mmCIF file of C-alpha atoms in Angstrom:
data_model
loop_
_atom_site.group_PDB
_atom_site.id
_atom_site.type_symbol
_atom_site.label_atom_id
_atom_site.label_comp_id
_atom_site.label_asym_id
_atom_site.label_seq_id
_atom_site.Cartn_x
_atom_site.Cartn_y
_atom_site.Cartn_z
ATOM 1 C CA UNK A 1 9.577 -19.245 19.730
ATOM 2 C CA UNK A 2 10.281 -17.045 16.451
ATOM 3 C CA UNK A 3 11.084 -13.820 17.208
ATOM 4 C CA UNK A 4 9.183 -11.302 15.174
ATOM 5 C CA UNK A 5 10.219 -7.627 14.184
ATOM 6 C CA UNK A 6 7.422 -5.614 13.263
ATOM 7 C CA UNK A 7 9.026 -2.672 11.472
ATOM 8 C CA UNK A 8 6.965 0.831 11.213
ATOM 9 C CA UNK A 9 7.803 4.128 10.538
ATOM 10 C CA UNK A 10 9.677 5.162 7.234
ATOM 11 C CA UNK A 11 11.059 8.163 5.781
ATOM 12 C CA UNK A 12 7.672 9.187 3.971
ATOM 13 C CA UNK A 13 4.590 11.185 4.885
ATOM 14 C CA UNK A 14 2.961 8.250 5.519
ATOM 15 C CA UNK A 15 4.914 7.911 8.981
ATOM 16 C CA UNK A 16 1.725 8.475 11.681
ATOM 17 C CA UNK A 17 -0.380 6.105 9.651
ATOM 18 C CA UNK A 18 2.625 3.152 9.909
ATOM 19 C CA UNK A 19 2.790 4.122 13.526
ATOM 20 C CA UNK A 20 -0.859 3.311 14.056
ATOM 21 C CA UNK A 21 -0.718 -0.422 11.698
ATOM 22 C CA UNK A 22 2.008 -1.163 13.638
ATOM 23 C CA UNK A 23 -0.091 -0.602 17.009
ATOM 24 C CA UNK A 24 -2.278 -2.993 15.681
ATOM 25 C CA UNK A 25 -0.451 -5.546 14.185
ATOM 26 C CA UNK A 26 1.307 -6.345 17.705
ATOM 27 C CA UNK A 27 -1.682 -6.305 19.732
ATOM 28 C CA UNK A 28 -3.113 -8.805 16.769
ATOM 29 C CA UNK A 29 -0.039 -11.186 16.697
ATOM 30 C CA UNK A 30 0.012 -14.352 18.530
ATOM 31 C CA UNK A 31 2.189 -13.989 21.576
ATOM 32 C CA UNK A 32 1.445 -18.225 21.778
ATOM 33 C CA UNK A 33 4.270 -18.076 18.596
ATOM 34 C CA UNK A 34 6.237 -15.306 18.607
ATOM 35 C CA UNK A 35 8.241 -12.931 20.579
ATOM 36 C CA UNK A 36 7.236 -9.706 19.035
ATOM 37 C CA UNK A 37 9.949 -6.617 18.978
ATOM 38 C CA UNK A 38 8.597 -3.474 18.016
ATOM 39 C CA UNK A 39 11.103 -1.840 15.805
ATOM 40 C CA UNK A 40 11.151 1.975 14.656
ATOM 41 C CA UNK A 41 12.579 2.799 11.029
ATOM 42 C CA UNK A 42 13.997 6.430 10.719
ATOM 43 C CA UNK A 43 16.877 7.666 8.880
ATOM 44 C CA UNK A 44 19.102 8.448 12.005
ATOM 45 C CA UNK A 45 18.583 4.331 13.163
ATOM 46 C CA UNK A 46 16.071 1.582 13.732
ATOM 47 C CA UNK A 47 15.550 1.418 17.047
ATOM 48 C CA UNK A 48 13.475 -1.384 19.530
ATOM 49 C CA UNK A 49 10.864 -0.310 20.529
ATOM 50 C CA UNK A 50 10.682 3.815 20.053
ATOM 51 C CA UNK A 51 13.644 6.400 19.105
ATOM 52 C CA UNK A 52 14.720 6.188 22.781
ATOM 53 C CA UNK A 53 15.905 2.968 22.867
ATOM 54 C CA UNK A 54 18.155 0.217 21.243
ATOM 55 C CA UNK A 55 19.826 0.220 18.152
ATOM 56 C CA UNK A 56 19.428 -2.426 15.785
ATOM 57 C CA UNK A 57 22.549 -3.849 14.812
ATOM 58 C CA UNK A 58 21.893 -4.434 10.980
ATOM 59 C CA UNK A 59 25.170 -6.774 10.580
ATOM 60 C CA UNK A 60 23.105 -9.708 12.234
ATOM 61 C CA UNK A 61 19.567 -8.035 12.379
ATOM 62 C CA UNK A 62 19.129 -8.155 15.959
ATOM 63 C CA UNK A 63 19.447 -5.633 19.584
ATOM 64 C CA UNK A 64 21.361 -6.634 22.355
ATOM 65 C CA UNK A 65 18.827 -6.591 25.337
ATOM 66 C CA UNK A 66 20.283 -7.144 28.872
ATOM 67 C CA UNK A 67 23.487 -8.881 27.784
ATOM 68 C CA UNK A 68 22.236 -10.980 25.710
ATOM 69 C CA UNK A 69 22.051 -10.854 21.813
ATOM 70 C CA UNK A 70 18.708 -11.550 19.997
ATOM 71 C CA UNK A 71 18.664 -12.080 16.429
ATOM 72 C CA UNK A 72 15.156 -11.803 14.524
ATOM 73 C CA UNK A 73 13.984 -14.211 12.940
ATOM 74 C CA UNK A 74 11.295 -12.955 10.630
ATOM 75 C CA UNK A 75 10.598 -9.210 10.270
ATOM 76 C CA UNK A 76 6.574 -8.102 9.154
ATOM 77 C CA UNK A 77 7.058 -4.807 7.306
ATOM 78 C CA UNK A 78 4.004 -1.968 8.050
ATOM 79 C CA UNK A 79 5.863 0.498 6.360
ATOM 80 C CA UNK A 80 3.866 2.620 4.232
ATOM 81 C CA UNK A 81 5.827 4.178 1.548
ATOM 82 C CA UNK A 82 10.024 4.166 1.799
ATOM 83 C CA UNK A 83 12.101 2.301 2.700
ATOM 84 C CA UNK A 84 8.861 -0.333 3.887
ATOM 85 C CA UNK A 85 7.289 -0.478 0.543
ATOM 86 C CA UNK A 86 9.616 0.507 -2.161
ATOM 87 C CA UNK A 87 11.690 -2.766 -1.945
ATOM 88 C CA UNK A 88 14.655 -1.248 -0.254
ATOM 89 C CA UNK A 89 13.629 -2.537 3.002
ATOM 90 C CA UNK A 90 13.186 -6.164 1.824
ATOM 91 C CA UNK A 91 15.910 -6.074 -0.233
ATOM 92 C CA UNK A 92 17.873 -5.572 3.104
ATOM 93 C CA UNK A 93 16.123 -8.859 4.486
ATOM 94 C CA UNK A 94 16.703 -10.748 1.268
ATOM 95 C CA UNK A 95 20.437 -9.954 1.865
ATOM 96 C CA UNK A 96 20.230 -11.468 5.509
ATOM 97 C CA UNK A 97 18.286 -14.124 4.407
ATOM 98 C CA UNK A 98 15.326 -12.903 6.211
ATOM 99 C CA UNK A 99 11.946 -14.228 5.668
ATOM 100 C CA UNK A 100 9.505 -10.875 5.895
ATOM 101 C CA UNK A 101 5.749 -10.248 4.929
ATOM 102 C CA UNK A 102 5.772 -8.483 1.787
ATOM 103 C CA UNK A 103 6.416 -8.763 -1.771
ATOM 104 C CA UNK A 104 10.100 -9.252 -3.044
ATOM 105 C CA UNK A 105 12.001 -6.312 -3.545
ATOM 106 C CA UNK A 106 11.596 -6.231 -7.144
ATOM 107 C CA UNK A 107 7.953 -6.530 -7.092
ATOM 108 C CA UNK A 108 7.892 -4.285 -4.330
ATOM 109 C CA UNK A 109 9.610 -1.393 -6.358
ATOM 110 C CA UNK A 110 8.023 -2.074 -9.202
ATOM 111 C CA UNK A 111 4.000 -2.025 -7.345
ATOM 112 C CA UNK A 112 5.049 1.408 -5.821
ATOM 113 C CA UNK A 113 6.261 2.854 -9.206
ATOM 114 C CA UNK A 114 2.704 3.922 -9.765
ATOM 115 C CA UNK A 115 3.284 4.332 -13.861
ATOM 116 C CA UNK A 116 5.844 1.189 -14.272
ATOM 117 C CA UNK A 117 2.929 -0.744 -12.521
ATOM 118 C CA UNK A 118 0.502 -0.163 -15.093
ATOM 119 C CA UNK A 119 2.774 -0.421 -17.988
ATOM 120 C CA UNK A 120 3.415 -4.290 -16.416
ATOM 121 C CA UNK A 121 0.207 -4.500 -16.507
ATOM 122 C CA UNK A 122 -0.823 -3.906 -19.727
ATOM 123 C CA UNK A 123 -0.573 -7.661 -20.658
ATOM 124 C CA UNK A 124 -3.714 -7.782 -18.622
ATOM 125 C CA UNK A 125 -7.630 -7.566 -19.454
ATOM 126 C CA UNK A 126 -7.896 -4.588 -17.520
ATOM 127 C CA UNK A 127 -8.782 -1.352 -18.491
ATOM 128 C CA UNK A 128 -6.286 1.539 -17.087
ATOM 129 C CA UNK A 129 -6.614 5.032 -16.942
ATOM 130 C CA UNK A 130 -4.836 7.494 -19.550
ATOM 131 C CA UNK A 131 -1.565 8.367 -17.507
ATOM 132 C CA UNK A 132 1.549 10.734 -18.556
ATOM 133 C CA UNK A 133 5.063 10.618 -16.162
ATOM 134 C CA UNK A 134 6.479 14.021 -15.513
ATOM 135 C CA UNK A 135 10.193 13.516 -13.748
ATOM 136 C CA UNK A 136 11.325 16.954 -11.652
ATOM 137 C CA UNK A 137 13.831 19.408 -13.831
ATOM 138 C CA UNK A 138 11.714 18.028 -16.950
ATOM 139 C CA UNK A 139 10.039 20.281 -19.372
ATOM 140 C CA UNK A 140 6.330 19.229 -19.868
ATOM 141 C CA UNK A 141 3.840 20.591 -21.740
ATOM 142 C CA UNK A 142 0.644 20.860 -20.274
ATOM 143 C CA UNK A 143 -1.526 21.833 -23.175
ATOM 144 C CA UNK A 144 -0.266 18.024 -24.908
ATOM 145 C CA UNK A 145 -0.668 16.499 -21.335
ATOM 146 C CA UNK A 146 -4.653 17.763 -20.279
ATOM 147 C CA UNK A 147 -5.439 17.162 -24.230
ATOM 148 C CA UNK A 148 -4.241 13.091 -23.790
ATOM 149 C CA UNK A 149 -5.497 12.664 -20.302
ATOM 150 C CA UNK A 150 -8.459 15.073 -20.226
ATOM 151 C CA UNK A 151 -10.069 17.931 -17.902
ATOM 152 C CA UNK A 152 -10.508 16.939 -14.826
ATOM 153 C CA UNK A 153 -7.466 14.948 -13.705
ATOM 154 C CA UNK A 154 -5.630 13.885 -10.669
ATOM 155 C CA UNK A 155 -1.790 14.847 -10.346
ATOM 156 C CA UNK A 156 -0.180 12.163 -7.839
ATOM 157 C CA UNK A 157 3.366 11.423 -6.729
ATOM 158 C CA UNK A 158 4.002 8.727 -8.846
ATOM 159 C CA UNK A 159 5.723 6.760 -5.980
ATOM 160 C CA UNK A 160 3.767 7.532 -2.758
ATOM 161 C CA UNK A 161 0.089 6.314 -0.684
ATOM 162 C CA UNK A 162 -2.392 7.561 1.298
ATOM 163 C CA UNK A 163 -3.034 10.416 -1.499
ATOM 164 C CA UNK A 164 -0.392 12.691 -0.215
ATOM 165 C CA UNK A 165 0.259 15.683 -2.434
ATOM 166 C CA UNK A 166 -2.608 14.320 -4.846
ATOM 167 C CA UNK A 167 -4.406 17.004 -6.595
ATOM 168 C CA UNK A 168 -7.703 16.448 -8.823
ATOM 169 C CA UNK A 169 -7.019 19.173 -10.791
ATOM 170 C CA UNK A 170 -10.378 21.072 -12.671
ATOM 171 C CA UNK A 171 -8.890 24.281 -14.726
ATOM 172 C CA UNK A 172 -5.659 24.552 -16.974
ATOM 173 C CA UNK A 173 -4.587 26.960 -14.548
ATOM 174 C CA UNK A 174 -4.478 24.732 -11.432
ATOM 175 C CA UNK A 175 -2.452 22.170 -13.048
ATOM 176 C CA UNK A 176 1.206 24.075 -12.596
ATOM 177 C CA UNK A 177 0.335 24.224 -8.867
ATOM 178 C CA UNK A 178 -0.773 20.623 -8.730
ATOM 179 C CA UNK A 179 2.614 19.747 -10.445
ATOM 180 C CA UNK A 180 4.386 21.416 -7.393
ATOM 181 C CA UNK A 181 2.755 19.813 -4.863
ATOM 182 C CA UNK A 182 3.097 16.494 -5.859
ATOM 183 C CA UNK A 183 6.736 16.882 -6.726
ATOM 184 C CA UNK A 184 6.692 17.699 -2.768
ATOM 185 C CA UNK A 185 6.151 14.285 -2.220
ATOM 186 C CA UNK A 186 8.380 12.440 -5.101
ATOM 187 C CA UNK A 187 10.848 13.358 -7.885
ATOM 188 C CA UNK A 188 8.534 11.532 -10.523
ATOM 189 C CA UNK A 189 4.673 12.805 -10.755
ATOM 190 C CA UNK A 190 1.678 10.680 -12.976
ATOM 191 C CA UNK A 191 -1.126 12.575 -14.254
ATOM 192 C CA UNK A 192 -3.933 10.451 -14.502
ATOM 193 C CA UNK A 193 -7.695 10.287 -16.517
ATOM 194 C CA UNK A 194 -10.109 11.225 -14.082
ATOM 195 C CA UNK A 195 -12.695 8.124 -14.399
ATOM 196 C CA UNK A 196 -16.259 9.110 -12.610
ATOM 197 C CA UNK A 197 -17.837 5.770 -11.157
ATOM 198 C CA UNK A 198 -17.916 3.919 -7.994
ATOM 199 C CA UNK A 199 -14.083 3.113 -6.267
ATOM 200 C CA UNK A 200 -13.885 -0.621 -4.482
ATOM 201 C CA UNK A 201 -11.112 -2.320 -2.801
ATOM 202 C CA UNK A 202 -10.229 -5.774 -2.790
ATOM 203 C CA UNK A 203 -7.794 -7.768 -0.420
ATOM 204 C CA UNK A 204 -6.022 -11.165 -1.066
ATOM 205 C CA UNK A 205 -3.766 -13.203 0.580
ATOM 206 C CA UNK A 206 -2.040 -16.667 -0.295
ATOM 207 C CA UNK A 207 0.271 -18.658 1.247
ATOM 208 C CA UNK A 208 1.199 -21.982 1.276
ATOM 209 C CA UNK A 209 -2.458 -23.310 3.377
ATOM 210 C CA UNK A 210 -4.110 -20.544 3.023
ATOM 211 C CA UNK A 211 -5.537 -18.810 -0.241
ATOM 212 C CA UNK A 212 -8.481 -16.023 -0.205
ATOM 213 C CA UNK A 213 -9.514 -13.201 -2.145
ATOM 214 C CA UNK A 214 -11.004 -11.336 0.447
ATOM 215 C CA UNK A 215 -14.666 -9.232 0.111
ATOM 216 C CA UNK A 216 -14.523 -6.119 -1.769
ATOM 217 C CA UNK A 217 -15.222 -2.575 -0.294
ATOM 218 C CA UNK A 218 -17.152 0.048 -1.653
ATOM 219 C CA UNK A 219 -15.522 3.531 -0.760
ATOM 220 C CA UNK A 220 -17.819 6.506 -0.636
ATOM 221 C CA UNK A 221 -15.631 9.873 0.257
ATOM 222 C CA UNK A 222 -17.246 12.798 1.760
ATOM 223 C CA UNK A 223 -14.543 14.688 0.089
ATOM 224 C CA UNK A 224 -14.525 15.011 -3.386
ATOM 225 C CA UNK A 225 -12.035 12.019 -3.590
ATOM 226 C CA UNK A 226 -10.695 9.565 -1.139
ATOM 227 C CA UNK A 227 -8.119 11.875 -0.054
ATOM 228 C CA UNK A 228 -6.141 11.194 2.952
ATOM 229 C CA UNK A 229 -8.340 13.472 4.988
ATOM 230 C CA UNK A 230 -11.192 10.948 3.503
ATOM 231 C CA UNK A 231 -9.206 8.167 4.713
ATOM 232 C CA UNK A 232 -7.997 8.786 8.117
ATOM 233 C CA UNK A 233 -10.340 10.903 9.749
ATOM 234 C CA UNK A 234 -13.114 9.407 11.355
ATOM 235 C CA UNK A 235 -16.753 9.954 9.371
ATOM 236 C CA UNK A 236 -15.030 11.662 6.421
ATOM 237 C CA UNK A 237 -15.563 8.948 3.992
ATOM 238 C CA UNK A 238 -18.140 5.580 4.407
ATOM 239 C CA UNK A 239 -16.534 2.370 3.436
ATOM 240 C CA UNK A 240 -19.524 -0.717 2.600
ATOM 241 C CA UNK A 241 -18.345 -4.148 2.869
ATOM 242 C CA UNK A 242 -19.719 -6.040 0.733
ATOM 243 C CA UNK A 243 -19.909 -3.294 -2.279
ATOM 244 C CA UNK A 244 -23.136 -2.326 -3.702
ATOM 245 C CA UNK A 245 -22.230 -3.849 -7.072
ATOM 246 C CA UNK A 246 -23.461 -6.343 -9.198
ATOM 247 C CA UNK A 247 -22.818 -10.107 -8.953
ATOM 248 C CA UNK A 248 -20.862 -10.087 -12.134
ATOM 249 C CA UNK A 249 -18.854 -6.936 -11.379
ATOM 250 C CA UNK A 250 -17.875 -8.486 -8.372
ATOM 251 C CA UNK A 251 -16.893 -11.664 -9.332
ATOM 252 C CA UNK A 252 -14.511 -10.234 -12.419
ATOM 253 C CA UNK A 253 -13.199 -7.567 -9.699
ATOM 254 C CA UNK A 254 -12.172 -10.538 -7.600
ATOM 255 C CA UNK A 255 -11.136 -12.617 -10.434
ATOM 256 C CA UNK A 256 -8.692 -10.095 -11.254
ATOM 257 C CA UNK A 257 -7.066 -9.218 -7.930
ATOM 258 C CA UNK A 258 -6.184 -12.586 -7.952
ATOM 259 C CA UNK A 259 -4.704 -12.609 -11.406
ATOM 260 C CA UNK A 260 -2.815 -9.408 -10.583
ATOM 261 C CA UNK A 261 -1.820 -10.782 -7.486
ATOM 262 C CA UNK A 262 0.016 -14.207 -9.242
ATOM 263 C CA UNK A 263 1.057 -12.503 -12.485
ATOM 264 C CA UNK A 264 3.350 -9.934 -10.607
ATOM 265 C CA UNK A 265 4.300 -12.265 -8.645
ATOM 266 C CA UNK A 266 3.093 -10.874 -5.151
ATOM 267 C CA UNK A 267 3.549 -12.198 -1.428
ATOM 268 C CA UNK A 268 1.399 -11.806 1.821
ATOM 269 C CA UNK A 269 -1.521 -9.672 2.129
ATOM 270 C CA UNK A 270 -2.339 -7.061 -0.735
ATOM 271 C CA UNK A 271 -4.959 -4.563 -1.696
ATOM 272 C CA UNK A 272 -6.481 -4.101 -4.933
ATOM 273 C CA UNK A 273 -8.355 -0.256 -5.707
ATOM 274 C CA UNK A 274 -10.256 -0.261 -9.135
ATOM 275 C CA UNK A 275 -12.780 2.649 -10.047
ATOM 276 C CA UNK A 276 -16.284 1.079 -12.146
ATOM 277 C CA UNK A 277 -17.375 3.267 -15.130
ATOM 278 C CA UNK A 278 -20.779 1.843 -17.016
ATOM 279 C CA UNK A 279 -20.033 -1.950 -15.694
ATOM 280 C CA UNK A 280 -16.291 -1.171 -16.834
ATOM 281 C CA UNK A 281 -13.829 -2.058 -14.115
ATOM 282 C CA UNK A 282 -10.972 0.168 -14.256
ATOM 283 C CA UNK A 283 -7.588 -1.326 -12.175
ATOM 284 C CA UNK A 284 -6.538 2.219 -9.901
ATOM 285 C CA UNK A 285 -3.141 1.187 -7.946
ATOM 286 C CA UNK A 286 -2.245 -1.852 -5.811
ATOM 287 C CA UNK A 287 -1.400 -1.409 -2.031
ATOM 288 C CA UNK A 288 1.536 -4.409 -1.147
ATOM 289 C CA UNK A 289 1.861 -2.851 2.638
ATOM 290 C CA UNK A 290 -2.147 -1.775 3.082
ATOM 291 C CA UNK A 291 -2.995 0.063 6.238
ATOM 292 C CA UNK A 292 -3.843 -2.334 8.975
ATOM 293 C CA UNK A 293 -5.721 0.088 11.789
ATOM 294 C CA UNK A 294 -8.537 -1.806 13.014
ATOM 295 C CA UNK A 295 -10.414 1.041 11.007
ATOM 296 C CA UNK A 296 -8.828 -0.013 7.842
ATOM 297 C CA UNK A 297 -9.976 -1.514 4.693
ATOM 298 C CA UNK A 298 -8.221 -5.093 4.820
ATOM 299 C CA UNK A 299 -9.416 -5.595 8.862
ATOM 300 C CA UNK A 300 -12.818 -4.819 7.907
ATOM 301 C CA UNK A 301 -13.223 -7.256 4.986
ATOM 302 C CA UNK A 302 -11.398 -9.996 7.302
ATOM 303 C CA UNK A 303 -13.828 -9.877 8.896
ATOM 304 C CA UNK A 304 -16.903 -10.012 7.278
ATOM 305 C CA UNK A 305 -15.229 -12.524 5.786
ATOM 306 C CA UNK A 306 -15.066 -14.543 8.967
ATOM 307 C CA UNK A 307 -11.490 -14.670 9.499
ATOM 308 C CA UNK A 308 -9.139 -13.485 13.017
ATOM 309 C CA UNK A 309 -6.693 -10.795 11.899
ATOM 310 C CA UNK A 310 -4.435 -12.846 14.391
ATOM 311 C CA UNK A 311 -5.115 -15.706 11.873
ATOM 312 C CA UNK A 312 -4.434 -13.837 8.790
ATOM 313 C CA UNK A 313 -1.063 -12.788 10.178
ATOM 314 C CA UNK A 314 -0.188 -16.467 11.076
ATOM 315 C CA UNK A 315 -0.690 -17.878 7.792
ATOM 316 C CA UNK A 316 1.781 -15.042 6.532
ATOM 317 C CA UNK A 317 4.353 -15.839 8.984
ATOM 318 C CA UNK A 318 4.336 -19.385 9.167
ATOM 319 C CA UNK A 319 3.353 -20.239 5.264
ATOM 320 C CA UNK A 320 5.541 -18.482 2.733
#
């Protein structure tokens, strides 16, 4: 049987939220196929299966477990943020020659780089929101920023998730503040157009025998945007599979996940977020390690879509 790493945790705020994907993805996997090893990512070790217990050697990628040495064979990344989703992490396994569940480590990198990700993009049909990058120890002025990008606008980390230190920010005289936070989270900070509509999110998957754009989600936040308060505590935002969109909207939302998907040149499962303005679809960010809680937005269009989660994660593993 393969043995299977399932790596969770990271460096980044988004640590609890890998901790609970990772939950799920090893009650989900098929114990029929693989010998799944927990394995905790922190800075002071990776460790199987908490920080109490073995150290992963990282010359061979493997524990030594009652005597014996076992090596993994595959390892399925639920690291939100760095090192999971960043590329560091699979550039590790691409080193070892270890097949993993994510994107390659330069498309990786590249996804998370929130502004570098839109600038690949712009090849694309796709509309994008006005952005401006802001790197910490940089002079910026705000009055040319808020004049490009408009009044009201968010101020993210430009590499982060799960809207931590995100900021939509209404008055000239928030924005400073907003700045701060965000730089909190990241050296590099985007401020984005604020686009008023209705925000969806589509999942896809391909692999060699298996190829799906998945349904799309309609997110409706209780808070004024799907902030990670919205989107990990329970009744704070409603998410509607299928959207409430029209037939045309969705079929050119799921036409171009897919395109985004193949023209950066992505791997295993990924989520889409797009914002529609007047029938305008608007591409937001793409998600290469989305949450996987049974709660969360890929799970629930698997399965409306009328596929097993433990399915899902076999094509991954066993059809790169």
């Amino acid at each position: 049987m393969i043995n299977v790493a399932v790596m969770y945790g990271g460096y980044s705020s988004e640590y609890e939220i890998s901790v609970k994907s990772s939950k799920q993805i090893v009650q989900w996997l098929d114990k029929s196929k693989y010998n799944v090893y927990p394995v905790l990512v922190r800075h002071d070790g990776w460790f199987y299966p908490d920080q109490k217990g073995i150290e992963v050697d990282k010359s061979y990628f493997g524990i030594e477990l009652e005597g014996k040495k076992i090596k993994f064979d595959y390892a399925y990344i639920i690291i939100h943020g760095t090192p999971g989703e960043n590329g560091l992490l699979p550039g590790y396994l691409e080193m070892m020659n270890i097949p993993h569940s994510t994107c390659p480590s330069l498309v990786s990198a590249l996804t998370f780089n929130k502004y570098f990700c839109k600038l690949a993009l712009r090849d694309l049909p796709i509309n994008l929101a006005k952005s401006v990058l802001v790197r910490k120890n940089e002079k910026y002025d705000k009055t040319t920023i808020l004049r490009h990008v408009g009044i009201p606008c968010f101020v993210k980390p430009n590499n982060g998730g799960s809207s931590c230190g995100t900021s939509k920010v209404k008055k000239m005289e928030d924005f400073d503040a907003a700045i701060e936070l965000a730089f909190k989270e990241d050296n590099e900070v985007i401020i984005e157009e604020f686009i008023q509509g209705t925000e969806i999110s589509c999942g896809v998957v391909k692999t060699k025998t298996f190829s799906s754009v998945l349904p799309i989600t309609e997110i409706v936040p209780k808070n004024e945007f799907f902030d990670y308060e919205a989107k990990y505590t329970a009744g704070m935002s409603e998410e509607i599979t299928p959207a409430r969109i029209s037939k045309n909207m969705y079929e050119l939302c799921q036409q171009y996940t897919s395109q985004i998907y193949d023209f950066l040149g992505c791997q295993g499962i990924v989520r889409v977020d797009y914002i529609i303005r007047n029938e305008m679809l608007y591409f937001l960010e793409i998600n290469t390690v989305p949450g996987m809680s049974e709660a969360s937005i890929v799970p629930q269009q698997a399965r409306y879509f009328g596929v097993s989660m433990t399915d899902l994660l076999t094509h991954v593993i066993e059809n790169r």
